[in-house]
Structures are given as C-alpha cells and as structure tokens.
Short mmCIF file of C-alpha atoms in Angstrom, two decimals:
data_model
loop_
_atom_site.label_atom_id
_atom_site.label_comp_id
_atom_site.label_asym_id
_atom_site.label_seq_id
_atom_site.Cartn_x
_atom_site.Cartn_y
_atom_site.Cartn_z
CA MET G 1 -55.85 -11.34 71.71
CA ALA G 2 -56.80 -13.38 68.64
CA ILE G 3 -60.48 -12.56 69.16
CA LEU G 4 -59.74 -8.88 69.85
CA ALA G 5 -57.63 -8.74 66.68
CA ALA G 6 -60.43 -10.38 64.68
CA LEU G 7 -62.99 -7.92 66.08
CA SER G 8 -60.69 -5.01 65.29
CA ALA G 9 -60.18 -6.28 61.73
CA SER G 10 -63.91 -6.75 61.19
CA HIS G 11 -64.51 -3.25 62.61
CA MET G 12 -61.99 -1.96 60.07
CA ILE G 13 -63.90 -3.65 57.23
CA ASN G 14 -67.27 -2.40 58.48
CA ASP G 15 -66.15 1.20 58.87
CA THR G 16 -64.17 1.21 55.60
CA LEU G 17 -67.35 0.29 53.76
CA GLN G 18 -69.53 2.82 55.55
CA ALA G 19 -66.89 5.56 55.08
CA LEU G 20 -67.17 5.20 51.30
CA LEU G 21 -70.50 7.06 51.43
CA PRO G 22 -69.29 10.45 52.78
CA ALA G 23 -66.03 10.07 50.85
CA ILE G 24 -67.88 10.22 47.51
CA TYR G 25 -70.05 13.23 48.41
CA PRO G 26 -68.02 15.60 46.16
CA MET G 27 -68.47 13.12 43.30
CA LEU G 28 -72.25 12.85 43.86
CA LYS G 29 -72.87 16.58 44.37
CA GLY G 30 -72.51 17.60 40.70
CA PRO G 31 -74.33 14.80 38.83
CA PHE G 32 -77.25 14.73 41.28
CA ASP G 33 -77.28 18.55 41.72
CA LEU G 34 -77.20 18.26 45.52
CA SER G 35 -77.09 21.12 47.99
CA PHE G 36 -75.06 20.89 51.18
CA THR G 37 -78.34 20.41 53.04
CA GLN G 38 -79.21 17.38 50.89
CA ILE G 39 -75.72 15.97 51.47
CA GLY G 40 -76.27 16.42 55.20
CA PHE G 41 -79.53 14.50 54.98
CA ILE G 42 -77.78 11.54 53.34
CA THR G 43 -75.63 11.23 56.44
CA LEU G 44 -78.61 11.93 58.70
CA SER G 45 -80.59 9.03 57.19
CA TYR G 46 -77.71 6.63 57.79
CA GLN G 47 -76.76 7.93 61.21
CA LEU G 48 -80.32 8.25 62.52
CA THR G 49 -81.12 4.67 61.52
CA ALA G 50 -78.07 3.41 63.39
CA SER G 51 -78.72 5.74 66.34
CA ILE G 52 -82.28 4.53 66.94
CA LEU G 53 -81.61 0.82 66.43
CA GLN G 54 -78.34 0.38 68.33
CA PRO G 55 -79.61 0.92 71.92
CA LEU G 56 -82.60 -1.34 71.20
CA ILE G 57 -80.39 -4.07 69.76
CA GLY G 58 -77.90 -3.74 72.64
CA ALA G 59 -80.63 -4.01 75.29
CA TYR G 60 -82.12 -7.05 73.53
CA THR G 61 -78.80 -8.87 73.17
CA ASP G 62 -77.95 -8.23 76.86
CA ARG G 63 -80.74 -10.72 77.59
CA ASN G 64 -80.55 -12.75 74.39
CA PRO G 65 -77.00 -12.75 72.99
CA LYS G 66 -76.82 -13.39 69.24
CA PRO G 67 -73.20 -14.18 68.37
CA TYR G 68 -73.88 -14.71 64.68
CA SER G 69 -75.73 -11.39 64.34
CA LEU G 70 -72.40 -9.77 63.49
CA ALA G 71 -72.24 -11.64 60.19
CA TRP G 72 -75.85 -10.64 59.46
CA GLY G 73 -74.97 -7.00 60.10
CA MET G 74 -72.15 -7.20 57.56
CA GLY G 75 -74.66 -8.71 55.14
CA PHE G 76 -76.86 -5.61 55.45
CA THR G 77 -73.83 -3.42 54.73
CA LEU G 78 -73.14 -5.49 51.61
CA ALA G 79 -76.74 -4.98 50.46
CA GLY G 80 -76.43 -1.23 51.02
CA LEU G 81 -73.31 -1.09 48.85
CA VAL G 82 -75.09 -2.88 46.03
CA VAL G 83 -77.97 -0.38 46.14
CA LEU G 84 -75.56 2.58 46.33
CA SER G 85 -73.59 1.40 43.30
CA ARG G 86 -76.81 1.27 41.24
CA ALA G 87 -78.59 4.33 42.68
CA GLY G 88 -79.74 6.67 39.92
CA THR G 89 -81.79 9.09 42.03
CA TYR G 90 -81.40 10.97 45.29
CA PRO G 91 -84.11 8.88 47.06
CA MET G 92 -82.24 5.67 46.15
CA ILE G 93 -79.08 7.08 47.68
CA LEU G 94 -81.08 7.69 50.87
CA VAL G 95 -82.36 4.09 50.78
CA ALA G 96 -78.79 2.78 50.41
CA SER G 97 -77.65 4.91 53.36
CA VAL G 98 -80.47 3.52 55.55
CA ILE G 99 -79.52 -0.08 54.73
CA ILE G 100 -75.87 0.63 55.53
CA GLY G 101 -77.03 2.22 58.81
CA MET G 102 -78.92 -0.97 59.69
CA GLY G 103 -75.74 -2.98 59.17
CA SER G 104 -73.80 -0.77 61.56
CA ALA G 105 -76.63 -0.87 64.12
CA ILE G 106 -76.47 -4.66 64.23
CA PHE G 107 -72.67 -4.82 64.25
CA HIS G 108 -71.52 -2.36 66.90
CA PRO G 109 -73.32 -3.33 70.17
CA GLU G 110 -72.64 -7.06 69.89
CA ALA G 111 -69.05 -6.57 68.69
CA SER G 112 -68.38 -4.26 71.64
CA ARG G 113 -69.82 -6.87 74.02
CA MET G 114 -67.54 -9.56 72.55
CA ALA G 115 -64.56 -7.23 73.02
CA HIS G 116 -65.65 -6.88 76.66
CA MET G 117 -65.83 -10.68 76.97
CA ALA G 118 -62.30 -11.11 75.58
CA ALA G 119 -60.78 -8.23 77.58
CA GLY G 120 -60.05 -9.83 80.94
CA HIS G 121 -59.35 -6.88 83.26
CA ARG G 122 -58.00 -4.62 80.48
CA HIS G 123 -61.31 -3.21 79.27
CA GLY G 124 -59.81 0.08 78.15
CA PHE G 125 -57.17 -1.64 76.06
CA ALA G 126 -59.75 -3.98 74.52
CA GLN G 127 -62.08 -1.14 73.52
CA SER G 128 -59.18 0.88 72.10
CA LEU G 129 -58.00 -2.06 70.02
CA PHE G 130 -61.57 -2.59 68.81
CA GLN G 131 -61.98 1.12 68.06
CA VAL G 132 -58.67 1.54 66.25
CA GLY G 133 -59.81 -0.95 63.65
CA GLY G 134 -62.91 1.14 63.01
CA ASN G 135 -61.01 4.41 62.87
CA PHE G 136 -58.38 2.96 60.56
CA GLY G 137 -61.20 1.71 58.34
CA THR G 138 -62.79 5.16 58.36
CA SER G 139 -59.47 6.65 57.23
CA LEU G 140 -59.21 4.13 54.39
CA GLY G 141 -62.63 5.09 53.00
CA PRO G 142 -61.63 8.40 51.33
CA LEU G 143 -58.28 6.96 50.21
CA LEU G 144 -59.95 4.01 48.46
CA ALA G 145 -62.61 6.30 47.07
CA ALA G 146 -59.91 8.54 45.56
CA LEU G 147 -57.98 5.59 44.12
CA ILE G 148 -60.86 3.43 42.88
CA ILE G 149 -64.30 5.07 42.84
CA VAL G 150 -63.43 8.57 41.53
CA PRO G 151 -61.52 7.26 38.46
CA ASN G 152 -64.01 4.44 37.73
CA GLY G 153 -67.33 5.99 38.68
CA GLN G 154 -70.22 5.13 41.00
CA PRO G 155 -70.74 1.53 39.69
CA SER G 156 -67.25 0.58 40.96
CA ILE G 157 -68.62 0.72 44.54
CA ILE G 158 -69.83 -2.85 43.97
CA TRP G 159 -66.20 -4.04 43.87
CA PHE G 160 -66.05 -3.50 47.63
CA GLY G 161 -68.58 -6.30 48.05
CA ALA G 162 -65.62 -8.69 48.10
CA LEU G 163 -64.37 -6.97 51.25
CA ALA G 164 -67.82 -7.35 52.84
CA LEU G 165 -67.78 -11.09 52.06
CA CYS G 166 -64.41 -11.41 53.81
CA GLY G 167 -65.94 -9.66 56.82
CA ILE G 168 -68.88 -12.08 56.88
CA ALA G 169 -66.49 -15.06 56.89
CA LEU G 170 -64.38 -13.56 59.70
CA LEU G 171 -67.40 -12.66 61.85
CA THR G 172 -68.86 -16.13 61.46
CA ARG G 173 -65.70 -17.54 63.09
CA VAL G 174 -65.90 -14.93 65.88
CA GLY G 175 -69.54 -15.88 66.46
CA ARG G 176 -68.53 -19.52 66.80
CA TRP G 177 -65.97 -18.58 69.52
CA CYS G 178 -68.59 -16.53 71.37
CA SER G 179 -71.10 -19.40 71.31
CA ARG G 180 -68.55 -21.73 72.89
CA ASN G 181 -67.56 -19.31 75.67
CA LEU G 182 -70.78 -17.45 76.45
CA SER G 183 -71.94 -19.77 79.23
CA GLY G 184 -68.60 -19.61 81.06
CA PHE G 185 -68.48 -15.83 80.80
CA ARG G 186 -71.97 -15.51 82.31
CA LYS G 187 -71.03 -17.77 85.23
CA LEU G 188 -67.86 -15.75 85.89
CA THR G 189 -69.81 -12.46 85.82
CA ALA G 190 -72.45 -13.83 88.20
CA ALA G 191 -69.75 -15.01 90.63
CA HIS G 192 -68.05 -11.58 90.75
CA PRO G 193 -70.79 -8.93 90.50
CA PRO G 194 -69.42 -5.37 90.08
CA GLN G 195 -70.18 -2.55 92.49
CA GLY G 196 -72.96 -0.18 91.43
CA VAL G 197 -72.96 3.63 91.58
CA PRO G 198 -75.63 5.78 93.32
CA ARG G 199 -78.43 6.79 90.96
CA ARG G 200 -77.82 10.51 91.39
CA LYS G 201 -74.21 10.14 90.23
CA VAL G 202 -75.33 7.97 87.33
CA PHE G 203 -77.72 10.64 85.98
CA LEU G 204 -75.18 13.43 86.49
CA SER G 205 -72.45 11.47 84.74
CA LEU G 206 -74.67 10.45 81.83
CA ALA G 207 -75.69 14.09 81.27
CA VAL G 208 -72.05 15.16 81.16
CA LEU G 209 -71.08 12.29 78.86
CA VAL G 210 -73.89 13.18 76.45
CA ALA G 211 -72.62 16.77 76.32
CA LEU G 212 -69.10 15.51 75.61
CA ILE G 213 -70.37 13.21 72.84
CA PHE G 214 -72.16 16.25 71.36
CA SER G 215 -68.93 18.25 71.41
CA LYS G 216 -66.78 15.48 69.94
CA TYR G 217 -69.09 14.38 67.15
CA PHE G 218 -70.31 17.77 65.99
CA TYR G 219 -66.68 18.80 65.58
CA LEU G 220 -65.67 15.46 64.07
CA VAL G 221 -68.47 15.63 61.48
CA SER G 222 -67.42 19.13 60.47
CA ILE G 223 -64.10 17.55 59.43
CA THR G 224 -65.20 14.20 58.00
CA ASN G 225 -68.09 15.63 55.92
CA TYR G 226 -66.94 19.13 55.00
CA TYR G 227 -63.13 19.20 55.24
CA THR G 228 -62.76 18.25 51.56
CA PHE G 229 -65.09 21.09 50.52
CA TYR G 230 -63.15 23.48 52.79
CA LEU G 231 -59.82 22.49 51.23
CA ILE G 232 -61.20 22.71 47.68
CA GLN G 233 -62.76 26.11 48.29
CA ARG G 234 -59.99 27.76 50.30
CA PHE G 235 -56.86 26.22 48.76
CA SER G 236 -58.18 25.28 45.27
CA LEU G 237 -57.29 21.60 45.66
CA SER G 238 -58.67 18.88 43.38
CA ILE G 239 -61.21 16.36 44.71
CA GLN G 240 -58.51 13.67 44.87
CA GLY G 241 -56.03 15.99 46.58
CA ALA G 242 -58.61 16.96 49.21
CA GLN G 243 -59.45 13.30 49.84
CA TYR G 244 -55.79 12.47 50.38
CA LEU G 245 -55.59 15.19 53.06
CA LEU G 246 -58.81 13.90 54.64
CA PHE G 247 -57.03 10.54 54.83
CA VAL G 248 -54.19 12.23 56.77
CA PHE G 249 -56.68 13.48 59.37
CA LEU G 250 -58.48 10.14 59.64
CA ALA G 251 -55.20 8.21 59.84
CA ALA G 252 -54.20 10.44 62.77
CA VAL G 253 -57.54 9.60 64.39
CA ALA G 254 -56.78 5.89 63.94
CA ALA G 255 -53.28 6.28 65.37
CA GLY G 256 -54.51 8.22 68.40
CA THR G 257 -57.34 5.83 69.21
CA ILE G 258 -55.10 3.07 70.57
CA LEU G 259 -53.77 5.39 73.31
CA GLY G 260 -57.06 6.24 75.03
CA GLY G 261 -57.88 2.81 76.47
CA PRO G 262 -54.46 1.84 77.90
CA LEU G 263 -53.95 5.34 79.33
CA GLY G 264 -57.41 5.14 80.90
CA ASP G 265 -56.57 1.73 82.40
CA ARG G 266 -53.45 3.21 83.95
CA PHE G 267 -54.29 6.80 84.92
CA GLY G 268 -58.09 6.83 85.03
CA ARG G 269 -60.61 7.40 82.29
CA LYS G 270 -61.80 10.76 83.61
CA TYR G 271 -58.38 12.32 82.99
CA VAL G 272 -58.15 10.89 79.49
CA ILE G 273 -61.60 12.30 78.66
CA TRP G 274 -60.55 15.68 80.03
CA VAL G 275 -57.42 15.91 77.87
CA SER G 276 -58.92 14.41 74.72
CA ILE G 277 -61.84 16.87 74.49
CA LEU G 278 -60.67 20.13 76.06
CA GLY G 279 -57.08 19.63 74.84
CA VAL G 280 -58.22 19.95 71.23
CA ALA G 281 -59.61 23.50 71.67
CA PRO G 282 -56.43 25.57 71.08
CA PHE G 283 -55.74 23.74 67.81
CA SER G 284 -59.34 23.69 66.53
CA ILE G 285 -59.74 27.43 67.13
CA LEU G 286 -56.49 28.16 65.28
CA LEU G 287 -57.08 25.84 62.29
CA PRO G 288 -59.31 28.12 60.10
CA HIS G 289 -56.71 30.93 60.26
CA VAL G 290 -53.56 29.24 58.90
CA GLY G 291 -52.15 28.15 55.53
CA LEU G 292 -52.37 24.78 53.83
CA THR G 293 -49.32 23.14 55.44
CA ALA G 294 -50.29 24.29 58.94
CA THR G 295 -53.88 23.17 58.29
CA VAL G 296 -52.70 19.65 57.49
CA VAL G 297 -50.44 19.54 60.58
CA LEU G 298 -53.12 20.93 62.92
CA SER G 299 -55.74 18.53 61.55
CA ALA G 300 -53.45 15.59 62.31
CA VAL G 301 -52.78 16.85 65.87
CA ILE G 302 -56.52 17.38 66.44
CA GLY G 303 -57.34 13.91 65.12
CA ALA G 304 -54.76 12.18 67.31
CA ILE G 305 -55.87 13.94 70.52
CA LEU G 306 -59.61 13.75 69.89
CA ALA G 307 -59.46 10.05 69.00
CA SER G 308 -58.78 8.84 72.51
CA ALA G 309 -62.09 10.20 73.85
CA PHE G 310 -64.64 7.63 72.74
CA SER G 311 -62.98 4.49 74.15
CA ALA G 312 -62.51 6.23 77.50
CA ILE G 313 -66.12 7.50 77.52
CA LEU G 314 -67.52 4.08 76.59
CA VAL G 315 -65.60 2.13 79.25
CA TYR G 316 -66.38 4.82 81.87
CA ALA G 317 -70.10 4.41 81.06
CA GLN G 318 -69.86 0.59 81.17
CA GLU G 319 -68.32 0.82 84.66
CA LEU G 320 -70.93 3.41 85.65
CA ILE G 321 -73.79 0.97 84.89
CA PRO G 322 -72.31 -2.53 85.28
CA GLY G 323 -73.97 -5.61 83.84
CA LYS G 324 -75.46 -3.72 80.87
CA VAL G 325 -72.56 -3.84 78.42
CA GLY G 326 -74.70 -4.32 75.31
CA MET G 327 -77.20 -1.62 76.25
CA ILE G 328 -74.50 0.91 77.16
CA SER G 329 -72.49 0.10 74.03
CA GLY G 330 -75.61 0.44 71.88
CA LEU G 331 -76.62 3.66 73.65
CA PHE G 332 -73.26 5.37 73.19
CA PHE G 333 -72.66 4.10 69.67
CA GLY G 334 -76.21 5.22 68.98
CA LEU G 335 -75.52 8.64 70.48
CA ALA G 336 -72.35 8.91 68.41
CA PHE G 337 -74.23 8.03 65.23
CA GLY G 338 -77.21 10.21 66.13
CA MET G 339 -75.10 13.24 66.99
CA GLY G 340 -73.14 12.68 63.80
CA GLY G 341 -76.30 12.56 61.69
CA ILE G 342 -77.89 15.62 63.28
CA ALA G 343 -74.57 17.46 63.02
CA SER G 344 -74.25 16.60 59.34
CA ALA G 345 -77.69 18.00 58.50
CA ALA G 346 -77.35 21.06 60.76
CA LEU G 347 -73.84 21.92 59.63
CA GLY G 348 -74.82 21.44 55.99
CA LYS G 349 -77.62 23.99 56.47
CA ILE G 350 -75.20 26.42 58.13
CA ALA G 351 -72.77 26.01 55.22
CA ASP G 352 -75.57 26.72 52.71
CA LEU G 353 -76.67 29.84 54.60
CA THR G 354 -73.17 31.19 55.29
CA SER G 355 -69.96 29.57 54.03
CA ILE G 356 -67.67 26.63 54.68
CA GLY G 357 -65.11 29.01 56.21
CA PHE G 358 -67.66 30.35 58.71
CA LEU G 359 -68.65 26.77 59.57
CA PHE G 360 -65.08 25.89 60.53
CA ASP G 361 -64.71 29.10 62.55
CA VAL G 362 -67.78 28.30 64.66
CA CYS G 363 -67.07 24.58 65.11
CA GLY G 364 -63.56 25.33 66.34
CA TYR G 365 -65.01 26.40 69.70
CA LEU G 366 -66.99 23.18 70.32
CA PRO G 367 -64.15 21.36 72.18
CA LEU G 368 -64.41 23.99 74.96
CA ILE G 369 -67.43 21.99 76.16
CA GLY G 370 -64.83 19.54 77.48
CA ILE G 371 -64.60 21.68 80.62
CA LEU G 372 -67.74 19.84 81.82
CA THR G 373 -65.53 16.82 82.51
CA TRP G 374 -64.86 18.51 85.86
CA PHE G 375 -68.31 17.32 87.01
CA LEU G 376 -67.70 13.62 86.35
CA PRO G 377 -67.40 11.71 89.65
CA ASP G 378 -64.23 9.73 90.31
CA ILE G 379 -65.94 6.32 90.16
CA GLU G 380 -62.65 4.54 89.48
CA GLY G 381 -61.06 6.00 92.62
CA ALA G 382 -64.12 4.97 94.64
CA SER G 383 -63.88 1.44 93.28
CA ARG G 384 -60.21 1.20 94.17
CA ARG G 385 -60.91 2.42 97.72
CA ALA G 386 -63.75 -0.11 98.09
CA ARG G 387 -61.47 -2.93 96.97
CA ARG G 388 -58.81 -1.89 99.51
CA LEU G 389 -61.37 -1.85 102.32
CA GLN G 390 -62.60 -5.32 101.32
CA GLU G 391 -59.02 -6.63 101.33
CA GLN G 392 -58.34 -5.11 104.76
CA ALA G 393 -61.56 -6.59 106.16
CA ALA G 394 -60.55 -10.00 104.86
CA GLU G 395 -57.13 -9.93 106.56
CA PRO G 396 -56.83 -11.88 109.85
CA ALA G 397 -56.68 -9.78 113.02
#
C-alpha cells in the first residue's frame, strides 16, 4: 500500500503539471493570436509524442526494467515547464509541449508496471488507486492555473518546478524499492504463469477496446480542452469562473476513478466497461440543451461514470495478454494520449468551422459506441472456470 500510495501521489504530481498546459489555453489564445486549430495542435504535439513513445518504452522495459526511469521522466516534465514559462512564440510552445509529452511517455508504462508489482491479486484496485492520483492531478491543473498563473502571468509557470522536484525525490525512493524487489517478482511470475487467450479472441478484444478508447477520449477531450470556451461563450462566464467549473468536472473524474478497479475485481471488468462508456450517453446527449446549473451537475455525473472505464480497460487488456504488462500499459496509455491528441486537433478544426455549441452536440453521441462492449469475450469467467477444473483435478479420488 505504501508503494501504491507513492505511485498515486507521483501520478498526481505528473498529471497536475501536464494539465497546466490545456488549462492556460484561454490565457494564451489572445496574446499569441491562436485559432482553435492551433490550440488543438498544441495538444496534438504533446499527445502524439507520448502516444508514439509509450508502447516502445513499455516493450523495452518489459525486457529491461528501469526503475529509476520514473525520476528521469519527471525531469523531462520539469524541463518542459521551464521552456513553457519562457516561450515567446507559438513554435516554442509546441517545443515545450513535446518535452512534457516525453516526460509522460517515460513515466506511465513503468509506473503502471510497478503498480502491477505491488498489487498482489488486486490488480483492479491497484490500477484504480494509481489512476485516481493522475485524475486528481488533472483536476488540480485548471484550479492552480486560475489561482496562480492567470493572476501572475505565463512566467509564474516556473513556480511549479518545485512540485516537479518533489516528484523526482519521491520517484527515486520508489525506484529503490523496485530494484530491491524486482528479482523476487520475476521468480514468482515464472513459477505461476498465467493462462493465455486464443489469438482470435485477442484480436477481436483489442479491436473493441480501441473503439472504446476512441469513444472515451474523443468525448473527454471535448470537455477538458473546450469546456471552458463553451461556458464562456454560452453563459458569459469569466476565464477564472470557467476554470473553476472545469475543476468540478475533473474532480468528479478523480472521484469516480477509484470505483472502476475494485468493482471490476468483484463483478468483472467487462461489466464495468459496459456501464462506464454506454452509461454516459443519456447525460452527454442532454448536456448541450440545459442551463448553467444543470450543465455543471450533468458534467459531474458524466465525469464520475466515465472515469471508471480506463482502469477496467487496462487491467482487462493486461489479463488478455499476460506477461506483457509494460507493453500493454504503454500501448493503452499511448492510445489514450494519441486519441486525445488527434481529438484535440480534429475537434478544434470542427469548432473553427462551425461553433463550440455544435461541437458539444455532436460529441454527446460518442458514448453510444460503448454498445460494442457486447463483443468482448468473458475472459475472466473462463479463467475462473479453468481454476475450478484444476482444483477438481487436484482433489484425491
């Protein structure tokens, strides 16, 4: 639990720092004369960097674990903040976003593997605890931006370097724990190899999971990147007021995250995925057609339900392809980042060509893709049945 708590705290720091970038988009738009398309490309540069690198890093560290790489990843994030605080041109903002993306690419696969190491048999709970730190950090980004960066200007971003240094110190201690226990964990895994899944089911399941990631992250990006603009345009809120309401949504995401893993451990991850994606649809479709108070309430409900999806999807995929925790973690974090980046650029272009209101109308239907969960095989039920048969075979006649 101490290691899981440390990983969750470091995830909070990492995602707080990376969330500062989209949180200050309204502040950057005027001085740099940015279009929504250009804003989308800032996110795309960050997300695409992380998306490409994470599966490669995860596959490499499956064979060559690098416990102290987590601290190095936080170091890259620190460097990106320094560049962002001093950026005077649009290309320099893009450079800063790429460096921050490199930090996240190094951090996420290895941190997820360490959470898997520390989980025991409660992999869903461990991933949820790890994820809730990141989601809570993401929710803090716009709040801290409203309280600190908006009143003090772009150079005040450098103040958050102190938080990055705390993360480096914490991750160095986590790396030391991993180095001490890595050999024992490998021996335990080799002694109890998990059951594989037929290749046909693997490909079918991966295709469905990719579609679900598309649905979740395209809708999530429409909120995280453009919700403040929607609130400012439709309800005439100030930048700070809109950022406070974005914090409400992101805090609901953080609160809902912790439920997905434990519920998946108990009832099965397929059912959690089903509810967390498709269950959002009635609320997301309704959201663009209500007043300010109802918008805030619906956004919080959507955030809480949608949050449980990623932990369940990630652990389902890890059980689908056992023995490749780093690669699978890198692949799905990479998909999440990649979908987020592509969504940011695509949705920004749609907003430029139409309107923010139209964007929210269209995106409200994306959670209906959750109906594809029907095609996911019940790999957990098959595993339970296999274990029962093994136990019966082992009993004396």
